[in-house]
JSON list of C-alpha atoms in Angstrom, two decimals:
[
{"chain": "A", "resi": 48, "resn": "MET", "atom": "CA", "xyz": [13.62, 0.58, -8.67]},
{"chain": "A", "resi": 49, "resn": "GLY", "atom": "CA", "xyz": [9.86, 0.90, -9.03]},
{"chain": "A", "resi": 50, "resn": "GLU", "atom": "CA", "xyz": [8.07, 1.41, -12.33]},
{"chain": "A", "resi": 51, "resn": "LEU", "atom": "CA", "xyz": [6.20, 4.57, -13.29]},
{"chain": "A", "resi": 52, "resn": "ILE", "atom": "CA", "xyz": [2.97, 3.73, -15.11]},
{"chain": "A", "resi": 53, "resn": "ALA", "atom": "CA", "xyz": [0.75, 6.43, -16.59]},
{"chain": "A", "resi": 54, "resn": "VAL", "atom": "CA", "xyz": [-2.92, 5.63, -17.14]},
{"chain": "A", "resi": 55, "resn": "LEU", "atom": "CA", "xyz": [-4.25, 7.75, -20.00]},
{"chain": "A", "resi": 56, "resn": "SER", "atom": "CA", "xyz": [-7.32, 8.16, -22.15]},
{"chain": "A", "resi": 57, "resn": "GLY", "atom": "CA", "xyz": [-8.17, 10.26, -25.16]},
{"chain": "A", "resi": 58, "resn": "LYS", "atom": "CA", "xyz": [-11.51, 11.38, -23.79]},
{"chain": "A", "resi": 59, "resn": "GLY", "atom": "CA", "xyz": [-13.59, 11.26, -20.65]},
{"chain": "A", "resi": 60, "resn": "GLY", "atom": "CA", "xyz": [-16.03, 8.48, -19.92]},
{"chain": "A", "resi": 61, "resn": "THR", "atom": "CA", "xyz": [-13.76, 5.56, -20.81]},
{"chain": "A", "resi": 62, "resn": "GLY", "atom": "CA", "xyz": [-13.45, 4.46, -17.18]},
{"chain": "A", "resi": 63, "resn": "LYS", "atom": "CA", "xyz": [-9.74, 5.25, -17.02]},
{"chain": "A", "resi": 64, "resn": "THR", "atom": "CA", "xyz": [-9.76, 6.03, -13.31]},
{"chain": "A", "resi": 65, "resn": "SER", "atom": "CA", "xyz": [-11.65, 2.84, -12.48]},
{"chain": "A", "resi": 66, "resn": "VAL", "atom": "CA", "xyz": [-9.07, 0.83, -14.42]},
{"chain": "A", "resi": 67, "resn": "CYS", "atom": "CA", "xyz": [-6.23, 2.60, -12.63]},
{"chain": "A", "resi": 68, "resn": "ALA", "atom": "CA", "xyz": [-7.75, 1.90, -9.23]},
{"chain": "A", "resi": 69, "resn": "GLY", "atom": "CA", "xyz": [-8.64, -1.69, -10.05]},
{"chain": "A", "resi": 70, "resn": "VAL", "atom": "CA", "xyz": [-5.23, -2.67, -11.39]},
{"chain": "A", "resi": 71, "resn": "ALA", "atom": "CA", "xyz": [-3.38, -0.87, -8.59]},
{"chain": "A", "resi": 72, "resn": "THR", "atom": "CA", "xyz": [-5.55, -2.58, -5.98]},
{"chain": "A", "resi": 73, "resn": "ALA", "atom": "CA", "xyz": [-4.92, -5.98, -7.60]},
{"chain": "A", "resi": 74, "resn": "LEU", "atom": "CA", "xyz": [-1.16, -5.44, -7.45]},
{"chain": "A", "resi": 75, "resn": "ALA", "atom": "CA", "xyz": [-1.35, -4.35, -3.81]},
{"chain": "A", "resi": 76, "resn": "ALA", "atom": "CA", "xyz": [-3.45, -7.42, -2.99]},
{"chain": "A", "resi": 77, "resn": "ALA", "atom": "CA", "xyz": [-0.67, -9.51, -4.57]},
{"chain": "A", "resi": 78, "resn": "GLY", "atom": "CA", "xyz": [1.81, -8.01, -2.12]},
{"chain": "A", "resi": 79, "resn": "LYS", "atom": "CA", "xyz": [3.36, -5.33, -4.32]},
{"chain": "A", "resi": 80, "resn": "ARG", "atom": "CA", "xyz": [4.10, -1.91, -2.86]},
{"chain": "A", "resi": 81, "resn": "VAL", "atom": "CA", "xyz": [1.92, 0.48, -4.86]},
{"chain": "A", "resi": 82, "resn": "LEU", "atom": "CA", "xyz": [1.55, 4.25, -4.88]},
{"chain": "A", "resi": 83, "resn": "CYS", "atom": "CA", "xyz": [-1.41, 5.80, -6.72]},
{"chain": "A", "resi": 84, "resn": "ILE", "atom": "CA", "xyz": [-1.20, 9.49, -7.62]},
{"chain": "A", "resi": 85, "resn": "ASP", "atom": "CA", "xyz": [-4.24, 11.36, -8.88]},
{"chain": "A", "resi": 86, "resn": "CYS", "atom": "CA", "xyz": [-2.84, 13.78, -11.47]},
{"chain": "A", "resi": 87, "resn": "ASP", "atom": "CA", "xyz": [-6.17, 15.21, -12.60]},
{"chain": "A", "resi": 88, "resn": "VAL", "atom": "CA", "xyz": [-5.56, 18.65, -11.10]},
{"chain": "A", "resi": 89, "resn": "GLY", "atom": "CA", "xyz": [-8.82, 20.29, -10.07]},
{"chain": "A", "resi": 90, "resn": "LEU", "atom": "CA", "xyz": [-11.01, 17.30, -10.97]},
{"chain": "A", "resi": 91, "resn": "ARG", "atom": "CA", "xyz": [-9.81, 14.53, -8.68]},
{"chain": "A", "resi": 92, "resn": "ASN", "atom": "CA", "xyz": [-11.82, 11.29, -8.48]},
{"chain": "A", "resi": 93, "resn": "LEU", "atom": "CA", "xyz": [-9.32, 8.49, -7.93]},
{"chain": "A", "resi": 94, "resn": "ASP", "atom": "CA", "xyz": [-9.96, 8.50, -4.18]},
{"chain": "A", "resi": 95, "resn": "ILE", "atom": "CA", "xyz": [-13.56, 7.39, -4.80]},
{"chain": "A", "resi": 96, "resn": "SER", "atom": "CA", "xyz": [-12.57, 4.38, -6.90]},
{"chain": "A", "resi": 97, "resn": "LEU", "atom": "CA", "xyz": [-9.95, 3.40, -4.34]},
{"chain": "A", "resi": 98, "resn": "GLY", "atom": "CA", "xyz": [-12.39, 3.70, -1.45]},
{"chain": "A", "resi": 99, "resn": "LEU", "atom": "CA", "xyz": [-10.39, 6.54, 0.11]},
{"chain": "A", "resi": 100, "resn": "SER", "atom": "CA", "xyz": [-12.77, 9.47, -0.22]},
{"chain": "A", "resi": 101, "resn": "ASP", "atom": "CA", "xyz": [-12.69, 10.03, 3.55]},
{"chain": "A", "resi": 102, "resn": "SER", "atom": "CA", "xyz": [-8.94, 9.60, 3.94]},
{"chain": "A", "resi": 103, "resn": "GLY", "atom": "CA", "xyz": [-7.92, 13.28, 4.02]},
{"chain": "A", "resi": 104, "resn": "ALA", "atom": "CA", "xyz": [-5.00, 12.42, 1.74]},
{"chain": "A", "resi": 105, "resn": "LEU", "atom": "CA", "xyz": [-2.15, 14.78, 1.01]},
{"chain": "A", "resi": 106, "resn": "SER", "atom": "CA", "xyz": [-1.91, 16.10, -2.53]},
{"chain": "A", "resi": 107, "resn": "PHE", "atom": "CA", "xyz": [1.11, 15.36, -4.66]},
{"chain": "A", "resi": 108, "resn": "LEU", "atom": "CA", "xyz": [2.00, 19.05, -4.47]},
{"chain": "A", "resi": 109, "resn": "ASP", "atom": "CA", "xyz": [2.09, 18.78, -0.67]},
{"chain": "A", "resi": 110, "resn": "VAL", "atom": "CA", "xyz": [4.86, 16.24, -1.11]},
{"chain": "A", "resi": 111, "resn": "ALA", "atom": "CA", "xyz": [6.60, 17.70, -4.16]},
{"chain": "A", "resi": 112, "resn": "THR", "atom": "CA", "xyz": [6.82, 21.26, -2.84]},
{"chain": "A", "resi": 113, "resn": "GLY", "atom": "CA", "xyz": [5.14, 21.45, 0.56]},
{"chain": "A", "resi": 114, "resn": "GLY", "atom": "CA", "xyz": [7.65, 19.82, 2.86]},
{"chain": "A", "resi": 115, "resn": "TYR", "atom": "CA", "xyz": [5.76, 16.56, 3.42]},
{"chain": "A", "resi": 116, "resn": "SER", "atom": "CA", "xyz": [7.33, 13.15, 2.76]},
{"chain": "A", "resi": 117, "resn": "LEU", "atom": "CA", "xyz": [6.08, 10.16, 0.80]},
{"chain": "A", "resi": 118, "resn": "SER", "atom": "CA", "xyz": [5.86, 8.23, 4.05]},
{"chain": "A", "resi": 119, "resn": "GLN", "atom": "CA", "xyz": [2.93, 10.50, 4.94]},
{"chain": "A", "resi": 120, "resn": "ALA", "atom": "CA", "xyz": [0.88, 9.42, 1.93]},
{"chain": "A", "resi": 121, "resn": "ALA", "atom": "CA", "xyz": [-2.51, 7.96, 2.83]},
{"chain": "A", "resi": 122, "resn": "CYS", "atom": "CA", "xyz": [-2.38, 4.22, 3.49]},
{"chain": "A", "resi": 123, "resn": "HIS", "atom": "CA", "xyz": [-5.32, 2.07, 2.42]},
{"chain": "A", "resi": 124, "resn": "PRO", "atom": "CA", "xyz": [-7.13, 0.53, 5.40]},
{"chain": "A", "resi": 125, "resn": "VAL", "atom": "CA", "xyz": [-7.73, -2.79, 3.62]},
{"chain": "A", "resi": 126, "resn": "TYR", "atom": "CA", "xyz": [-4.87, -3.07, 1.12]},
{"chain": "A", "resi": 127, "resn": "ARG", "atom": "CA", "xyz": [-1.98, -2.09, 3.34]},
{"chain": "A", "resi": 128, "resn": "GLU", "atom": "CA", "xyz": [0.57, -2.08, 0.54]},
{"chain": "A", "resi": 129, "resn": "LEU", "atom": "CA", "xyz": [-1.38, 0.63, -1.29]},
{"chain": "A", "resi": 130, "resn": "SER", "atom": "CA", "xyz": [-0.62, 4.32, -0.68]},
{"chain": "A", "resi": 131, "resn": "PHE", "atom": "CA", "xyz": [-2.29, 7.34, -2.23]},
{"chain": "A", "resi": 132, "resn": "LEU", "atom": "CA", "xyz": [-1.68, 11.00, -3.06]},
{"chain": "A", "resi": 133, "resn": "THR", "atom": "CA", "xyz": [-4.58, 13.05, -4.35]},
{"chain": "A", "resi": 134, "resn": "ALA", "atom": "CA", "xyz": [-4.55, 15.93, -6.85]},
{"chain": "A", "resi": 135, "resn": "PRO", "atom": "CA", "xyz": [-4.41, 19.56, -5.73]},
{"chain": "A", "resi": 136, "resn": "VAL", "atom": "CA", "xyz": [-7.58, 21.57, -6.26]},
{"chain": "A", "resi": 137, "resn": "ASN", "atom": "CA", "xyz": [-6.39, 25.16, -5.97]},
{"chain": "A", "resi": 138, "resn": "CYS", "atom": "CA", "xyz": [-4.07, 25.35, -8.94]},
{"chain": "A", "resi": 139, "resn": "ARG", "atom": "CA", "xyz": [-3.93, 24.55, -12.64]},
{"chain": "A", "resi": 140, "resn": "ALA", "atom": "CA", "xyz": [-1.96, 21.75, -14.27]},
{"chain": "A", "resi": 141, "resn": "GLU", "atom": "CA", "xyz": [0.00, 24.45, -16.11]},
{"chain": "A", "resi": 142, "resn": "ASP", "atom": "CA", "xyz": [1.23, 25.76, -12.76]},
{"chain": "A", "resi": 143, "resn": "VAL", "atom": "CA", "xyz": [2.76, 22.47, -11.59]},
{"chain": "A", "resi": 144, "resn": "ALA", "atom": "CA", "xyz": [6.55, 22.71, -11.80]},
{"chain": "A", "resi": 145, "resn": "GLU", "atom": "CA", "xyz": [7.96, 19.68, -13.60]},
{"chain": "A", "resi": 146, "resn": "GLU", "atom": "CA", "xyz": [11.25, 19.27, -11.75]},
{"chain": "A", "resi": 147, "resn": "PRO", "atom": "CA", "xyz": [9.84, 19.00, -8.18]},
{"chain": "A", "resi": 148, "resn": "PHE", "atom": "CA", "xyz": [7.19, 16.64, -9.55]},
{"chain": "A", "resi": 149, "resn": "ARG", "atom": "CA", "xyz": [9.82, 14.44, -11.19]},
{"chain": "A", "resi": 150, "resn": "GLU", "atom": "CA", "xyz": [12.04, 14.51, -8.12]},
{"chain": "A", "resi": 151, "resn": "MET", "atom": "CA", "xyz": [9.11, 13.25, -6.04]},
{"chain": "A", "resi": 152, "resn": "LEU", "atom": "CA", "xyz": [8.66, 10.41, -8.53]},
{"chain": "A", "resi": 153, "resn": "ARG", "atom": "CA", "xyz": [12.36, 9.57, -8.40]},
{"chain": "A", "resi": 154, "resn": "GLN", "atom": "CA", "xyz": [12.04, 9.21, -4.64]},
{"chain": "A", "resi": 155, "resn": "ALA", "atom": "CA", "xyz": [8.86, 7.15, -5.05]},
{"chain": "A", "resi": 156, "resn": "ARG", "atom": "CA", "xyz": [10.67, 4.68, -7.28]},
{"chain": "A", "resi": 157, "resn": "LYS", "atom": "CA", "xyz": [12.99, 3.88, -4.35]},
{"chain": "A", "resi": 158, "resn": "ASN", "atom": "CA", "xyz": [10.10, 3.01, -2.05]},
{"chain": "A", "resi": 159, "resn": "PHE", "atom": "CA", "xyz": [7.42, 1.43, -4.24]},
{"chain": "A", "resi": 160, "resn": "ASP", "atom": "CA", "xyz": [7.27, -1.36, -6.81]},
{"chain": "A", "resi": 161, "resn": "TYR", "atom": "CA", "xyz": [4.70, 0.43, -8.95]},
{"chain": "A", "resi": 162, "resn": "ILE", "atom": "CA", "xyz": [3.66, 4.08, -9.11]},
{"chain": "A", "resi": 163, "resn": "PHE", "atom": "CA", "xyz": [0.44, 4.75, -11.01]},
{"chain": "A", "resi": 164, "resn": "LEU", "atom": "CA", "xyz": [-0.17, 8.22, -12.40]},
{"chain": "A", "resi": 165, "resn": "ASP", "atom": "CA", "xyz": [-3.87, 8.73, -13.15]},
{"chain": "A", "resi": 166, "resn": "ALA", "atom": "CA", "xyz": [-3.73, 11.42, -15.83]},
{"chain": "A", "resi": 167, "resn": "PRO", "atom": "CA", "xyz": [-6.57, 13.73, -16.84]},
{"chain": "A", "resi": 168, "resn": "ALA", "atom": "CA", "xyz": [-8.41, 12.80, -20.01]},
{"chain": "A", "resi": 169, "resn": "GLY", "atom": "CA", "xyz": [-7.27, 14.54, -23.17]},
{"chain": "A", "resi": 170, "resn": "VAL", "atom": "CA", "xyz": [-3.91, 15.94, -24.24]},
{"chain": "A", "resi": 171, "resn": "ASP", "atom": "CA", "xyz": [-3.57, 19.21, -22.35]},
{"chain": "A", "resi": 172, "resn": "ALA", "atom": "CA", "xyz": [-1.05, 20.28, -19.71]},
{"chain": "A", "resi": 173, "resn": "GLY", "atom": "CA", "xyz": [-1.86, 17.47, -17.28]},
{"chain": "A", "resi": 174, "resn": "PHE", "atom": "CA", "xyz": [-1.28, 14.90, -20.01]},
{"chain": "A", "resi": 175, "resn": "ARG", "atom": "CA", "xyz": [2.08, 16.43, -20.89]},
{"chain": "A", "resi": 176, "resn": "LEU", "atom": "CA", "xyz": [3.15, 16.51, -17.24]},
{"chain": "A", "resi": 177, "resn": "VAL", "atom": "CA", "xyz": [2.40, 12.82, -16.77]},
{"chain": "A", "resi": 178, "resn": "ALA", "atom": "CA", "xyz": [3.54, 11.61, -20.20]},
{"chain": "A", "resi": 179, "resn": "GLY", "atom": "CA", "xyz": [6.87, 13.36, -19.76]},
{"chain": "A", "resi": 180, "resn": "ALA", "atom": "CA", "xyz": [7.55, 11.57, -16.48]},
{"chain": "A", "resi": 181, "resn": "ALA", "atom": "CA", "xyz": [6.26, 8.01, -16.96]},
{"chain": "A", "resi": 182, "resn": "GLU", "atom": "CA", "xyz": [7.98, 4.98, -18.48]},
{"chain": "A", "resi": 183, "resn": "ARG", "atom": "CA", "xyz": [5.07, 2.67, -19.18]},
{"chain": "A", "resi": 184, "resn": "PHE", "atom": "CA", "xyz": [1.61, 3.64, -20.41]},
{"chain": "A", "resi": 185, "resn": "LEU", "atom": "CA", "xyz": [-1.83, 2.10, -20.18]},
{"chain": "A", "resi": 186, "resn": "LEU", "atom": "CA", "xyz": [-4.07, 3.74, -22.75]},
{"chain": "A", "resi": 187, "resn": "VAL", "atom": "CA", "xyz": [-7.70, 3.13, -21.81]},
{"chain": "A", "resi": 188, "resn": "THR", "atom": "CA", "xyz": [-10.40, 3.34, -24.46]},
{"chain": "A", "resi": 189, "resn": "GLY", "atom": "CA", "xyz": [-13.96, 2.29, -24.99]},
{"chain": "A", "resi": 190, "resn": "ALA", "atom": "CA", "xyz": [-14.91, 0.28, -28.07]},
{"chain": "A", "resi": 191, "resn": "GLY", "atom": "CA", "xyz": [-16.91, 3.10, -29.67]},
{"chain": "A", "resi": 192, "resn": "PRO", "atom": "CA", "xyz": [-15.48, 4.86, -32.74]},
{"chain": "A", "resi": 193, "resn": "ALA", "atom": "CA", "xyz": [-15.02, 8.26, -31.06]},
{"chain": "A", "resi": 194, "resn": "ALA", "atom": "CA", "xyz": [-13.13, 6.79, -28.11]},
{"chain": "A", "resi": 195, "resn": "VAL", "atom": "CA", "xyz": [-10.93, 4.67, -30.36]},
{"chain": "A", "resi": 196, "resn": "ARG", "atom": "CA", "xyz": [-10.14, 7.60, -32.63]},
{"chain": "A", "resi": 197, "resn": "ASP", "atom": "CA", "xyz": [-9.11, 9.70, -29.62]},
{"chain": "A", "resi": 198, "resn": "ALA", "atom": "CA", "xyz": [-6.99, 6.82, -28.31]},
{"chain": "A", "resi": 199, "resn": "ALA", "atom": "CA", "xyz": [-5.21, 6.63, -31.65]},
{"chain": "A", "resi": 200, "resn": "ARG", "atom": "CA", "xyz": [-4.47, 10.35, -31.42]},
{"chain": "A", "resi": 201, "resn": "VAL", "atom": "CA", "xyz": [-2.99, 9.92, -27.94]},
{"chain": "A", "resi": 202, "resn": "ALA", "atom": "CA", "xyz": [-0.89, 7.01, -29.21]},
{"chain": "A", "resi": 203, "resn": "ASP", "atom": "CA", "xyz": [0.45, 9.21, -32.02]},
{"chain": "A", "resi": 204, "resn": "LEU", "atom": "CA", "xyz": [1.39, 11.95, -29.55]},
{"chain": "A", "resi": 205, "resn": "LEU", "atom": "CA", "xyz": [3.18, 9.48, -27.28]},
{"chain": "A", "resi": 206, "resn": "GLU", "atom": "CA", "xyz": [5.14, 8.20, -30.26]},
{"chain": "A", "resi": 207, "resn": "LEU", "atom": "CA", "xyz": [6.17, 11.76, -31.15]},
{"chain": "A", "resi": 208, "resn": "MET", "atom": "CA", "xyz": [7.38, 12.13, -27.55]},
{"chain": "A", "resi": 209, "resn": "GLY", "atom": "CA", "xyz": [9.51, 9.01, -27.94]},
{"chain": "A", "resi": 210, "resn": "ARG", "atom": "CA", "xyz": [7.34, 6.92, -25.63]},
{"chain": "A", "resi": 211, "resn": "GLN", "atom": "CA", "xyz": [7.30, 3.30, -26.74]},
{"chain": "A", "resi": 212, "resn": "ASP", "atom": "CA", "xyz": [5.96, 1.08, -23.96]},
{"chain": "A", "resi": 213, "resn": "VAL", "atom": "CA", "xyz": [2.27, 1.77, -24.60]},
{"chain": "A", "resi": 214, "resn": "ARG", "atom": "CA", "xyz": [-0.41, -0.88, -24.16]},
{"chain": "A", "resi": 215, "resn": "LEU", "atom": "CA", "xyz": [-4.13, -0.71, -24.85]},
{"chain": "A", "resi": 216, "resn": "VAL", "atom": "CA", "xyz": [-6.91, -1.52, -22.36]},
{"chain": "A", "resi": 217, "resn": "VAL", "atom": "CA", "xyz": [-10.36, -1.76, -23.93]},
{"chain": "A", "resi": 218, "resn": "ASN", "atom": "CA", "xyz": [-12.80, -0.96, -21.15]},
{"chain": "A", "resi": 219, "resn": "ARG", "atom": "CA", "xyz": [-16.57, -1.08, -20.65]},
{"chain": "A", "resi": 220, "resn": "VAL", "atom": "CA", "xyz": [-16.98, -3.57, -23.47]},
{"chain": "A", "resi": 221, "resn": "ASP", "atom": "CA", "xyz": [-20.57, -4.51, -24.30]},
{"chain": "A", "resi": 222, "resn": "ARG", "atom": "CA", "xyz": [-20.41, -7.78, -26.23]},
{"chain": "A", "resi": 223, "resn": "SER", "atom": "CA", "xyz": [-23.93, -7.44, -27.62]},
{"chain": "A", "resi": 224, "resn": "MET", "atom": "CA", "xyz": [-23.09, -3.99, -28.98]},
{"chain": "A", "resi": 225, "resn": "LEU", "atom": "CA", "xyz": [-19.94, -5.32, -30.63]},
{"chain": "A", "resi": 226, "resn": "ALA", "atom": "CA", "xyz": [-21.93, -8.11, -32.26]},
{"chain": "A", "resi": 227, "resn": "THR", "atom": "CA", "xyz": [-24.62, -5.70, -33.47]},
{"chain": "A", "resi": 228, "resn": "VAL", "atom": "CA", "xyz": [-22.16, -3.38, -35.20]},
{"chain": "A", "resi": 229, "resn": "ARG", "atom": "CA", "xyz": [-19.91, -6.26, -36.28]},
{"chain": "A", "resi": 230, "resn": "LEU", "atom": "CA", "xyz": [-16.91, -4.88, -34.46]},
{"chain": "A", "resi": 231, "resn": "THR", "atom": "CA", "xyz": [-14.16, -6.94, -32.85]},
{"chain": "A", "resi": 232, "resn": "ILE", "atom": "CA", "xyz": [-11.44, -6.17, -30.32]},
{"chain": "A", "resi": 233, "resn": "ASP", "atom": "CA", "xyz": [-8.95, -6.76, -33.14]},
{"chain": "A", "resi": 234, "resn": "ASP", "atom": "CA", "xyz": [-10.61, -3.91, -35.04]},
{"chain": "A", "resi": 235, "resn": "VAL", "atom": "CA", "xyz": [-10.12, -1.63, -32.01]},
{"chain": "A", "resi": 236, "resn": "MET", "atom": "CA", "xyz": [-6.46, -2.66, -31.77]},
{"chain": "A", "resi": 237, "resn": "ASP", "atom": "CA", "xyz": [-5.91, -2.00, -35.47]},
{"chain": "A", "resi": 238, "resn": "THR", "atom": "CA", "xyz": [-7.46, 1.46, -35.29]},
{"chain": "A", "resi": 239, "resn": "ALA", "atom": "CA", "xyz": [-5.51, 2.45, -32.18]},
{"chain": "A", "resi": 240, "resn": "GLY", "atom": "CA", "xyz": [-2.33, 0.87, -33.54]},
{"chain": "A", "resi": 241, "resn": "LEU", "atom": "CA", "xyz": [-1.36, -0.60, -30.17]},
{"chain": "A", "resi": 242, "resn": "PRO", "atom": "CA", "xyz": [-0.86, -4.04, -28.60]},
{"chain": "A", "resi": 243, "resn": "LEU", "atom": "CA", "xyz": [-3.58, -5.19, -26.24]},
{"chain": "A", "resi": 244, "resn": "LEU", "atom": "CA", "xyz": [-3.01, -5.48, -22.49]},
{"chain": "A", "resi": 245, "resn": "GLY", "atom": "CA", "xyz": [-6.54, -6.32, -21.42]},
{"chain": "A", "resi": 246, "resn": "VAL", "atom": "CA", "xyz": [-10.28, -6.20, -21.99]},
{"chain": "A", "resi": 247, "resn": "VAL", "atom": "CA", "xyz": [-12.75, -5.20, -19.28]},
{"chain": "A", "resi": 248, "resn": "LEU", "atom": "CA", "xyz": [-16.43, -5.94, -19.78]},
{"chain": "A", "resi": 249, "resn": "GLU", "atom": "CA", "xyz": [-19.14, -3.45, -18.88]},
{"chain": "A", "resi": 250, "resn": "ASP", "atom": "CA", "xyz": [-19.91, -4.28, -15.26]},
{"chain": "A", "resi": 251, "resn": "SER", "atom": "CA", "xyz": [-22.52, -2.65, -13.02]},
{"chain": "A", "resi": 252, "resn": "HIS", "atom": "CA", "xyz": [-20.42, -3.53, -9.97]},
{"chain": "A", "resi": 253, "resn": "VAL", "atom": "CA", "xyz": [-17.95, -0.76, -10.89]},
{"chain": "A", "resi": 254, "resn": "PRO", "atom": "CA", "xyz": [-20.31, 2.21, -10.36]},
{"chain": "A", "resi": 255, "resn": "LEU", "atom": "CA", "xyz": [-21.93, 0.42, -7.42]},
{"chain": "A", "resi": 256, "resn": "ALA", "atom": "CA", "xyz": [-18.57, 0.02, -5.70]},
{"chain": "A", "resi": 257, "resn": "ALA", "atom": "CA", "xyz": [-17.83, 3.71, -6.28]},
{"chain": "A", "resi": 258, "resn": "ALA", "atom": "CA", "xyz": [-21.23, 4.65, -4.85]},
{"chain": "A", "resi": 259, "resn": "PHE", "atom": "CA", "xyz": [-20.33, 2.80, -1.67]},
{"chain": "A", "resi": 260, "resn": "SER", "atom": "CA", "xyz": [-16.76, 4.18, -1.79]},
{"chain": "A", "resi": 261, "resn": "ARG", "atom": "CA", "xyz": [-15.18, 0.74, -1.85]},
{"chain": "A", "resi": 262, "resn": "PRO", "atom": "CA", "xyz": [-12.65, -0.78, -4.27]},
{"chain": "A", "resi": 263, "resn": "VAL", "atom": "CA", "xyz": [-14.24, -3.15, -6.77]},
{"chain": "A", "resi": 264, "resn": "LEU", "atom": "CA", "xyz": [-11.95, -5.99, -5.68]},
{"chain": "A", "resi": 265, "resn": "GLN", "atom": "CA", "xyz": [-13.29, -5.68, -2.15]},
{"chain": "A", "resi": 266, "resn": "PHE", "atom": "CA", "xyz": [-16.91, -4.95, -3.10]},
{"chain": "A", "resi": 267, "resn": "ALA", "atom": "CA", "xyz": [-17.36, -7.73, -5.67]},
{"chain": "A", "resi": 268, "resn": "PRO", "atom": "CA", "xyz": [-14.15, -9.79, -5.92]},
{"chain": "A", "resi": 269, "resn": "ARG", "atom": "CA", "xyz": [-15.59, -12.32, -8.37]},
{"chain": "A", "resi": 270, "resn": "CYS", "atom": "CA", "xyz": [-17.21, -9.88, -10.79]},
{"chain": "A", "resi": 271, "resn": "ALA", "atom": "CA", "xyz": [-16.05, -9.59, -14.40]},
{"chain": "A", "resi": 272, "resn": "ALA", "atom": "CA", "xyz": [-14.27, -6.27, -13.87]},
{"chain": "A", "resi": 273, "resn": "ALA", "atom": "CA", "xyz": [-12.38, -7.53, -10.80]},
{"chain": "A", "resi": 274, "resn": "ARG", "atom": "CA", "xyz": [-11.20, -10.60, -12.73]},
{"chain": "A", "resi": 275, "resn": "ALA", "atom": "CA", "xyz": [-10.05, -8.40, -15.60]},
{"chain": "A", "resi": 276, "resn": "TYR", "atom": "CA", "xyz": [-8.14, -6.05, -13.28]},
{"chain": "A", "resi": 277, "resn": "ARG", "atom": "CA", "xyz": [-6.34, -9.00, -11.66]},
{"chain": "A", "resi": 278, "resn": "ASN", "atom": "CA", "xyz": [-5.42, -10.39, -15.08]},
{"chain": "A", "resi": 279, "resn": "ILE", "atom": "CA", "xyz": [-4.06, -7.03, -16.24]},
{"chain": "A", "resi": 280, "resn": "ALA", "atom": "CA", "xyz": [-2.03, -6.80, -13.02]},
{"chain": "A", "resi": 281, "resn": "LYS", "atom": "CA", "xyz": [-0.49, -10.20, -13.76]},
{"chain": "A", "resi": 282, "resn": "ARG", "atom": "CA", "xyz": [0.48, -9.13, -17.28]},
{"chain": "A", "resi": 283, "resn": "ILE", "atom": "CA", "xyz": [2.06, -5.93, -15.94]},
{"chain": "A", "resi": 284, "resn": "GLN", "atom": "CA", "xyz": [4.25, -8.15, -13.76]},
{"chain": "A", "resi": 285, "resn": "GLY", "atom": "CA", "xyz": [5.30, -10.13, -16.83]},
{"chain": "A", "resi": 286, "resn": "LEU", "atom": "CA", "xyz": [3.26, -13.19, -15.91]},
{"chain": "A", "resi": 287, "resn": "HIS", "atom": "CA", "xyz": [1.63, -15.22, -18.66]},
{"chain": "A", "resi": 288, "resn": "GLN", "atom": "CA", "xyz": [-2.11, -14.66, -18.62]},
{"chain": "A", "resi": 289, "resn": "PRO", "atom": "CA", "xyz": [-4.19, -15.31, -21.76]},
{"chain": "A", "resi": 290, "resn": "ILE", "atom": "CA", "xyz": [-6.54, -12.48, -22.70]},
{"chain": "A", "resi": 291, "resn": "GLN", "atom": "CA", "xyz": [-10.12, -13.59, -22.30]},
{"chain": "A", "resi": 292, "resn": "PHE", "atom": "CA", "xyz": [-13.31, -11.67, -21.64]},
{"chain": "A", "resi": 293, "resn": "LYS", "atom": "CA", "xyz": [-16.11, -13.74, -20.21]}
]
């Protein structure tokens, strides 16, 4: 059975969607069957980071309630093991019925090794929909105090919901900024109260890849962000991969 992984953040601007796309692409490149679902109802952007903005993908509601099957999910033209469902635009997250959504995910677990749920930032209805369905959680934060505080709040809410498999990804890390303010990744971990899954350096290739609507791993496979995504993908698979950020 495949694993359901929610990618969350306490606030916007942390690069959560880029991390979701990068890690999912790395797993697909390694031969794993991956389904990415954009769960940011009304504000979808995952297709851009995946390089699928012109795919005409079905929404997850099309599959959950519209009579379409998972086999009709958009297939990536480069990473053939990667499929994609976008978010609906003509409804609210509050209007998404939980049981059809969860039934779709149960079916997805039979057909994919990993299902990534790219949740909206914050802790509103979209967060609750995704957090209630997933088993593993990647909590993406920046290194700034506001982002870390919001990540700690999300971690507390997940704990109250009984969710335990939560790992921290510190994204868009500027080493010179950390040195200036005398902050370390250990400090971020301590504030968030979570174990670390990976560190992704600030990398101009990420917005450039999005501007050209291409996955980072295809656009700049040797860049710092691409290396970090591949390393996180290895750790998700249970492979030993020391955490470094160079």
